[in-house]
Short mmCIF file of C-alpha atoms in Angstrom, two decimals:
data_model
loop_
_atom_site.label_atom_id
_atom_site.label_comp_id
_atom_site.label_asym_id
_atom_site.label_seq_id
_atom_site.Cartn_x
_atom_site.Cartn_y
_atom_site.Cartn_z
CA UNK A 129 -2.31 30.03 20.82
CA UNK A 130 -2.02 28.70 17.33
CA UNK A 131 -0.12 25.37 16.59
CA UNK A 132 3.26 25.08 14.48
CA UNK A 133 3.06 25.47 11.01
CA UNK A 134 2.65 22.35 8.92
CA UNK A 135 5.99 21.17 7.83
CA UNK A 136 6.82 20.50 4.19
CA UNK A 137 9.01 17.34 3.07
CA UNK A 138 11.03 19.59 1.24
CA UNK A 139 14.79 18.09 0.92
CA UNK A 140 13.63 15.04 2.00
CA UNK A 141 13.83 11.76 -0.54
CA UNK A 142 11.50 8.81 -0.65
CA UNK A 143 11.17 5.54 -2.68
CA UNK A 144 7.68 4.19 -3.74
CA UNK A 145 7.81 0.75 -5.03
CA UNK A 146 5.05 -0.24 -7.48
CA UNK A 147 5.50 3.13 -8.34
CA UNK A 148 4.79 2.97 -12.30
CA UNK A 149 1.80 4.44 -14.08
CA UNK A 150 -0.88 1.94 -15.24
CA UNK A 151 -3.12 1.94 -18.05
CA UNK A 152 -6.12 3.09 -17.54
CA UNK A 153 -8.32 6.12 -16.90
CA UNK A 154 -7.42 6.68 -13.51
CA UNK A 155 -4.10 6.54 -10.68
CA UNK A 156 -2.93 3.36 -9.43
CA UNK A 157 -1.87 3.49 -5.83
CA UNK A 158 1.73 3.60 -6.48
CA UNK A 159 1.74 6.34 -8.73
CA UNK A 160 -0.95 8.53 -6.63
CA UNK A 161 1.52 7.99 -3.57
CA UNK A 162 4.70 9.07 -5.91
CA UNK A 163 3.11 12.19 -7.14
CA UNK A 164 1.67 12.82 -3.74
CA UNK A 165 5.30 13.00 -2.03
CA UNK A 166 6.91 15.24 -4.90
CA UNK A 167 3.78 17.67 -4.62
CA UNK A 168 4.82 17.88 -0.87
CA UNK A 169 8.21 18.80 -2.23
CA UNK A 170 10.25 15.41 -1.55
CA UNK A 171 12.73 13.63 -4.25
CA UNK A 172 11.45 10.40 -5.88
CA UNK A 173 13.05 6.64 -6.17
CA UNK A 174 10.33 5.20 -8.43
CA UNK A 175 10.91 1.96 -8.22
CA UNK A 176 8.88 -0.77 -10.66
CA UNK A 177 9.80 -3.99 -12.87
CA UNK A 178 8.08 -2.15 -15.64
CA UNK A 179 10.98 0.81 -16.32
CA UNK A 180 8.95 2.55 -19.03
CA UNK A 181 5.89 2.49 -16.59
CA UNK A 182 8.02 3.94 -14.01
CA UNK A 183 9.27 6.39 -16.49
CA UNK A 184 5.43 7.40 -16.89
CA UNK A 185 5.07 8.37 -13.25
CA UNK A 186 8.51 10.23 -13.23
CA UNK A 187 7.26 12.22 -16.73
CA UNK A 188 4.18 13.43 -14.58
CA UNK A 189 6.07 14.52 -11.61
CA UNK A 190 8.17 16.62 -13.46
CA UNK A 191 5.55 18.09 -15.13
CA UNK A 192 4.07 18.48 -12.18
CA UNK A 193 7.29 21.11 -10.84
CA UNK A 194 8.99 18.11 -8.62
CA UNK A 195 11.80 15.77 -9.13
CA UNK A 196 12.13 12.11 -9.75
CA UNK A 197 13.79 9.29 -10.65
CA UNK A 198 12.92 6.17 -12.41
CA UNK A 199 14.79 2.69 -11.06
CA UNK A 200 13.74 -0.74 -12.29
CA UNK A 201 13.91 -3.90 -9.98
CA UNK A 202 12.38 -7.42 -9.37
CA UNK A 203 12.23 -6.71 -5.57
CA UNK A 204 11.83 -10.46 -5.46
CA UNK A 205 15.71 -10.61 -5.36
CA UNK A 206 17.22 -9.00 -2.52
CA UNK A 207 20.20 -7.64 -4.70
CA UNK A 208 17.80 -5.79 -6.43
CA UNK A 209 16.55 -4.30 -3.36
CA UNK A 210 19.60 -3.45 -1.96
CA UNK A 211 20.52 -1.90 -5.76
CA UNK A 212 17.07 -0.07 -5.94
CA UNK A 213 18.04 1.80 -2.61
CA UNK A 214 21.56 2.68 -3.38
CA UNK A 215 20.40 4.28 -6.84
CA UNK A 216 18.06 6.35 -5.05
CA UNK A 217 20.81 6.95 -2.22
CA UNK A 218 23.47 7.86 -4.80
CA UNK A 219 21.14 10.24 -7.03
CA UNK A 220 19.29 12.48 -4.18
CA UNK A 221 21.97 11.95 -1.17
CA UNK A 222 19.68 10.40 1.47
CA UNK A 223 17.03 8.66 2.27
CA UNK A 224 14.01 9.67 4.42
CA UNK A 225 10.97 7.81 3.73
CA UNK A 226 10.25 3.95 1.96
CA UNK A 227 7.31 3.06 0.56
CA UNK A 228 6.48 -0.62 0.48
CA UNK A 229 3.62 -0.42 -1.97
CA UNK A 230 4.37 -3.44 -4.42
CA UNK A 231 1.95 -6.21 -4.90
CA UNK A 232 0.49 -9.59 -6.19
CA UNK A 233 -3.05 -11.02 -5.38
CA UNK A 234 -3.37 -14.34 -7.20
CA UNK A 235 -4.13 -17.36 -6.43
CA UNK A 236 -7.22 -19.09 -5.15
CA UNK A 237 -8.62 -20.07 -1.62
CA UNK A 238 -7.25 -23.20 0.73
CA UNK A 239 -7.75 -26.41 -1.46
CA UNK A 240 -7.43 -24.32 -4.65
CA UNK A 241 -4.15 -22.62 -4.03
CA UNK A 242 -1.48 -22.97 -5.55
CA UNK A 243 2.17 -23.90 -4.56
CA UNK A 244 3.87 -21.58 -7.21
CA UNK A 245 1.27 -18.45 -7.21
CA UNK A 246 1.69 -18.85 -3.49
CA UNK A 247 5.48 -18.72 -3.09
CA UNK A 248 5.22 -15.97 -5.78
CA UNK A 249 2.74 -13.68 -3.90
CA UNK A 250 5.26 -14.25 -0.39
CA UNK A 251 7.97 -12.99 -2.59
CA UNK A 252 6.22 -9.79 -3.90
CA UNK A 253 4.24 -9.10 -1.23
CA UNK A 254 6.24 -9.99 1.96
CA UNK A 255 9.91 -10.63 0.73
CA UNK A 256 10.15 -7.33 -0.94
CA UNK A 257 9.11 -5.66 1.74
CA UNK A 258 11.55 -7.14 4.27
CA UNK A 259 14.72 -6.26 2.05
CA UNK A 260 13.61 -3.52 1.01
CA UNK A 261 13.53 -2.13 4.56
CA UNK A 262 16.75 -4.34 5.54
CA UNK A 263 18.64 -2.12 2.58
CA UNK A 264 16.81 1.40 3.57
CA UNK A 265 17.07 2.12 7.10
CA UNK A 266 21.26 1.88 7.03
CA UNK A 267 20.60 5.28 5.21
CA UNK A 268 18.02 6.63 7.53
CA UNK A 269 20.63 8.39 9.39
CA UNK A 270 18.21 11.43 10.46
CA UNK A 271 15.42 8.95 11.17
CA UNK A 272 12.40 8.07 9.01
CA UNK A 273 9.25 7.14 8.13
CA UNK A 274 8.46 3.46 6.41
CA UNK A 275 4.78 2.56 5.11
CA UNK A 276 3.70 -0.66 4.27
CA UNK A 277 1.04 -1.44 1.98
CA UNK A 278 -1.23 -4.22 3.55
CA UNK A 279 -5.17 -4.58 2.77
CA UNK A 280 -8.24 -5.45 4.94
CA UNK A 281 -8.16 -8.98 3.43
CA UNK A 282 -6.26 -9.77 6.16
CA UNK A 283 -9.28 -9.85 8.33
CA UNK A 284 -12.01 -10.08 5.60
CA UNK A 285 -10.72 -12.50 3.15
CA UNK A 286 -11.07 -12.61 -0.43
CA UNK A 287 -10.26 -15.50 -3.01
CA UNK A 288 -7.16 -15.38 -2.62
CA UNK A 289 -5.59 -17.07 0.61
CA UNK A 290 -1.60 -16.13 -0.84
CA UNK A 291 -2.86 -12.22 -0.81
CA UNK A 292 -4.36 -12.15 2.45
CA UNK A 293 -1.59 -13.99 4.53
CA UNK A 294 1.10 -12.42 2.99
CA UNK A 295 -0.50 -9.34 4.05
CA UNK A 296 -0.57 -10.61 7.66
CA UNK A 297 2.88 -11.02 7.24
CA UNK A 298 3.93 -7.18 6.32
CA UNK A 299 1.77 -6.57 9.51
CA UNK A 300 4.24 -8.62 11.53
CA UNK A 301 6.90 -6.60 9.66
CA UNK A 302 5.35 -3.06 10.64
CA UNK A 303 5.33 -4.31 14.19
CA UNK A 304 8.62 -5.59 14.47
CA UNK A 305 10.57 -2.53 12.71
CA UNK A 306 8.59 0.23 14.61
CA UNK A 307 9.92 -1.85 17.83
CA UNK A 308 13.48 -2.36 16.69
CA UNK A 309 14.13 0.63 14.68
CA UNK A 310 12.22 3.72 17.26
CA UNK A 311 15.08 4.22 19.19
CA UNK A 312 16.38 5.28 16.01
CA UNK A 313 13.63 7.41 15.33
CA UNK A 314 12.33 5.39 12.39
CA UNK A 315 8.53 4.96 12.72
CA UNK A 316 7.14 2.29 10.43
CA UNK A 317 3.13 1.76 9.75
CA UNK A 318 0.45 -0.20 7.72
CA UNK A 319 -2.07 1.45 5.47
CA UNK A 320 -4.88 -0.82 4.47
CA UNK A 321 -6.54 -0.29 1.74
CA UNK A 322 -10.05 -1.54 1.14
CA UNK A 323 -12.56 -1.71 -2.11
CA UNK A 324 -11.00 1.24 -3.49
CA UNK A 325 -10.72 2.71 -7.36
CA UNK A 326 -7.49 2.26 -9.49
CA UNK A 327 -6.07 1.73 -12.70
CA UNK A 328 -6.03 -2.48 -12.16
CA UNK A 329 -9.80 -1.73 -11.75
CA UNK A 330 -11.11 0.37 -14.02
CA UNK A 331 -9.29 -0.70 -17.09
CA UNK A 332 -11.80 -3.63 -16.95
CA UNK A 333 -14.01 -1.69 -17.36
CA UNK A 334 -14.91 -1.09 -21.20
CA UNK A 335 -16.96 2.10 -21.27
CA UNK A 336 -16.78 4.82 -18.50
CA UNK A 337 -20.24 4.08 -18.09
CA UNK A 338 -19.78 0.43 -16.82
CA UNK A 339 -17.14 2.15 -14.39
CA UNK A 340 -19.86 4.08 -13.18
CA UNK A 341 -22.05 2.14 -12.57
CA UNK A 342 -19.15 -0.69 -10.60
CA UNK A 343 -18.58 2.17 -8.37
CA UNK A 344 -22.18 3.35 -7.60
CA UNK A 345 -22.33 -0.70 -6.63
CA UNK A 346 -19.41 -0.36 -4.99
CA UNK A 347 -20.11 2.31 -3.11
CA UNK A 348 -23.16 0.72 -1.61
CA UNK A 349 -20.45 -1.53 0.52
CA UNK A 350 -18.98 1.31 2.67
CA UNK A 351 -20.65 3.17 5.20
CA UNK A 352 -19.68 6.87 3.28
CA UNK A 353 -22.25 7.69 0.00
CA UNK A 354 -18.98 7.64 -2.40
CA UNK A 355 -16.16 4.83 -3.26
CA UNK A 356 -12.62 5.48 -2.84
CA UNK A 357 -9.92 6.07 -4.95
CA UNK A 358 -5.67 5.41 -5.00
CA UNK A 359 -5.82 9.02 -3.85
CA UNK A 360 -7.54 8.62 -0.85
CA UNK A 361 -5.27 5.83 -0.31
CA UNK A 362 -2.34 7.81 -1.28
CA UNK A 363 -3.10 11.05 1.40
CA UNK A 364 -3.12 8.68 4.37
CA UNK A 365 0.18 6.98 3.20
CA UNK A 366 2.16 10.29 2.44
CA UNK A 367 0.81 11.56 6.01
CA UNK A 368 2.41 8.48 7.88
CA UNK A 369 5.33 8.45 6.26
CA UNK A 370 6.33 11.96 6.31
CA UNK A 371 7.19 14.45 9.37
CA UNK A 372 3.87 14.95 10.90
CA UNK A 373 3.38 11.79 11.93
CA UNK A 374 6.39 12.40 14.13
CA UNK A 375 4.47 10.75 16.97
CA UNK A 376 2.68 7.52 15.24
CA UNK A 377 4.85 4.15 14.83
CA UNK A 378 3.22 0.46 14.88
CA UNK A 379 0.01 1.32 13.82
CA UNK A 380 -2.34 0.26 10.98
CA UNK A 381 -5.07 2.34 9.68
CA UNK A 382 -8.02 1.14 7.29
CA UNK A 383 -8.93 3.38 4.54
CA UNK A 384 -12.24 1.84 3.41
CA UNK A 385 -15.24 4.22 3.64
CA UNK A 386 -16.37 2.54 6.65
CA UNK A 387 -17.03 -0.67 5.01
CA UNK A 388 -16.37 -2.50 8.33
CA UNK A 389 -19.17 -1.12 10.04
CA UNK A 390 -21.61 -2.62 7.92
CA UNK A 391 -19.36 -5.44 6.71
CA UNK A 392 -21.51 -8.97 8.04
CA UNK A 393 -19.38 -10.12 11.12
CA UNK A 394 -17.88 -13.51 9.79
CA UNK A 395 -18.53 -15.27 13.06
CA UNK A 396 -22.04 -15.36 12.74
CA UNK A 397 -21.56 -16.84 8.87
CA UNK A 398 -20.11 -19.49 10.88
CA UNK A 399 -23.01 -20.40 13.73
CA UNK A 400 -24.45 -23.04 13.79
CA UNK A 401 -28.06 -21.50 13.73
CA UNK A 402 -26.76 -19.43 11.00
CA UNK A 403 -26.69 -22.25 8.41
CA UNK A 404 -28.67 -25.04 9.23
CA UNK A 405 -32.79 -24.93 10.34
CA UNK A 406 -34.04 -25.58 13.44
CA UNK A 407 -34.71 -29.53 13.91
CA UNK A 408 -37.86 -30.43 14.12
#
């Protein structure tokens, strides 16, 4: 007996914040997500603080057959939030799925941070996120899907300590709105994204040969023989917010080639034995 037939997102409307195209050779996140959704036949809120980059990604998906629209917002501000989602309300009719994509990673480690790149990194990262779902799920009449954008710095940190606890945060968001907002048939997840390819990435790259070779190194740190990319990002994103993930809420899923498995565990950075030689 075969199973039901895979279920389109047609009619359904979705915001992606962070949604502009970047410069560079390849997708960022944001836009591979945007594109992703209107290929699967939903309605676009692109929402960005750059309008002409937004503009970019809404130029491609209408090129590509779908339907878009291009809103900019400081998502900083919760008016902006709250304006963000009733553009996208008032131009497609409803609201389906939200995208909390947008984000910041500066700043350095404990006794480097600091206090202003910090507060600025909660308010991209975290505070956007929060009104952004605050102002959504009044619309989510028919229920929904929400996917938040966190990273596996949160348990594999980089530089920057703003980035990785502000991550932790959207976590705690996930988990709170999947509890208080099922009932209601919204489902809300985490994607993490790991070491993967994007425009932020490879425009720092000055040849397409350096790129190359950054991602052949790159590669080396997952467990698969090939790096990732915003799309690969993008699929599992577009799969959790949309209808068949019907059965998936509070949940966060890694996409990082495996690069935990042969990631060094941090606790043995950290023993004794591992740092200092045997006394004599």
């Amino acid at each position: 007996m075969s199973g039901p037939e895979r279920q389109s997102m047609e009619g359904m409307v979705a915001i992606v914040t962070g949604g502009g195209t970047s410069p560079g050779r390849v997708a960022s996140i944001g836009e591979a997500i945007a594109r992703l959704l209107a290929q699967g036949g939903a309605k676009v809120g692109v929402v960005d603080i750059d309008l002409a980059a937004a503009e970019r990604t809404c130029e491609t998906i209408r090129a590509e057959g779908g339907e878009a629209r291009a809103i900019v917002a400081d998502l900083r501000r919760e008016a902006d939030c709250a304006a963000a989602v009733a553009e996208t309300v008032e131009a497609f009719g409803r609201l389906d799925m939200l995208i909390n994509n947008v984000g910041f990673g500066g700043g350095g480690g404990v006794t480097a941070i600091d206090e202003a790149e910090f507060d600025n990194a909660m308010a991209v990262n975290l505070k956007s996120a929060i009104f952004m779902t605050k102002a959504a799920i009044p619309h989510m009449k028919d229920g929904g899907g929400i996917v938040n954008l966190s990273t596996t710095a949160v348990h594999f940190p980089t530089s920057s300590l703003a980035y990785s606890a502000s991550k932790a945060a959207v976590e705690a968001l996930t988990h709170h709105t999947a509890m208080q907002f099922g009932p209601d048939g919204i489902r809300c997840n985490s994607v993490r994204p790991g070491e993967v390819w994007t425009a932020m990435v490879d425009r720092n790259c000055a040849t397409e040969e350096a790129a190359a070779a950054l991602r052949a190194e790159r590669a080396r740190r997952c467990a698969l023989p090939y790096d990732g990319d915003a799309w690969d990002v993008a699929r599992a994103v577009v799969f959790l917010a949309g209808p068949e993930a019907r059965w998936i809420t509070g949940q966060t899923l890694s996409v990082e080639g495996g690069a935990e498995l042969i990631r060094p565990n941090p606790e043995w950075r950290s023993h004794h034995s591992y740092h200092k030689a045997p006394r004599r």
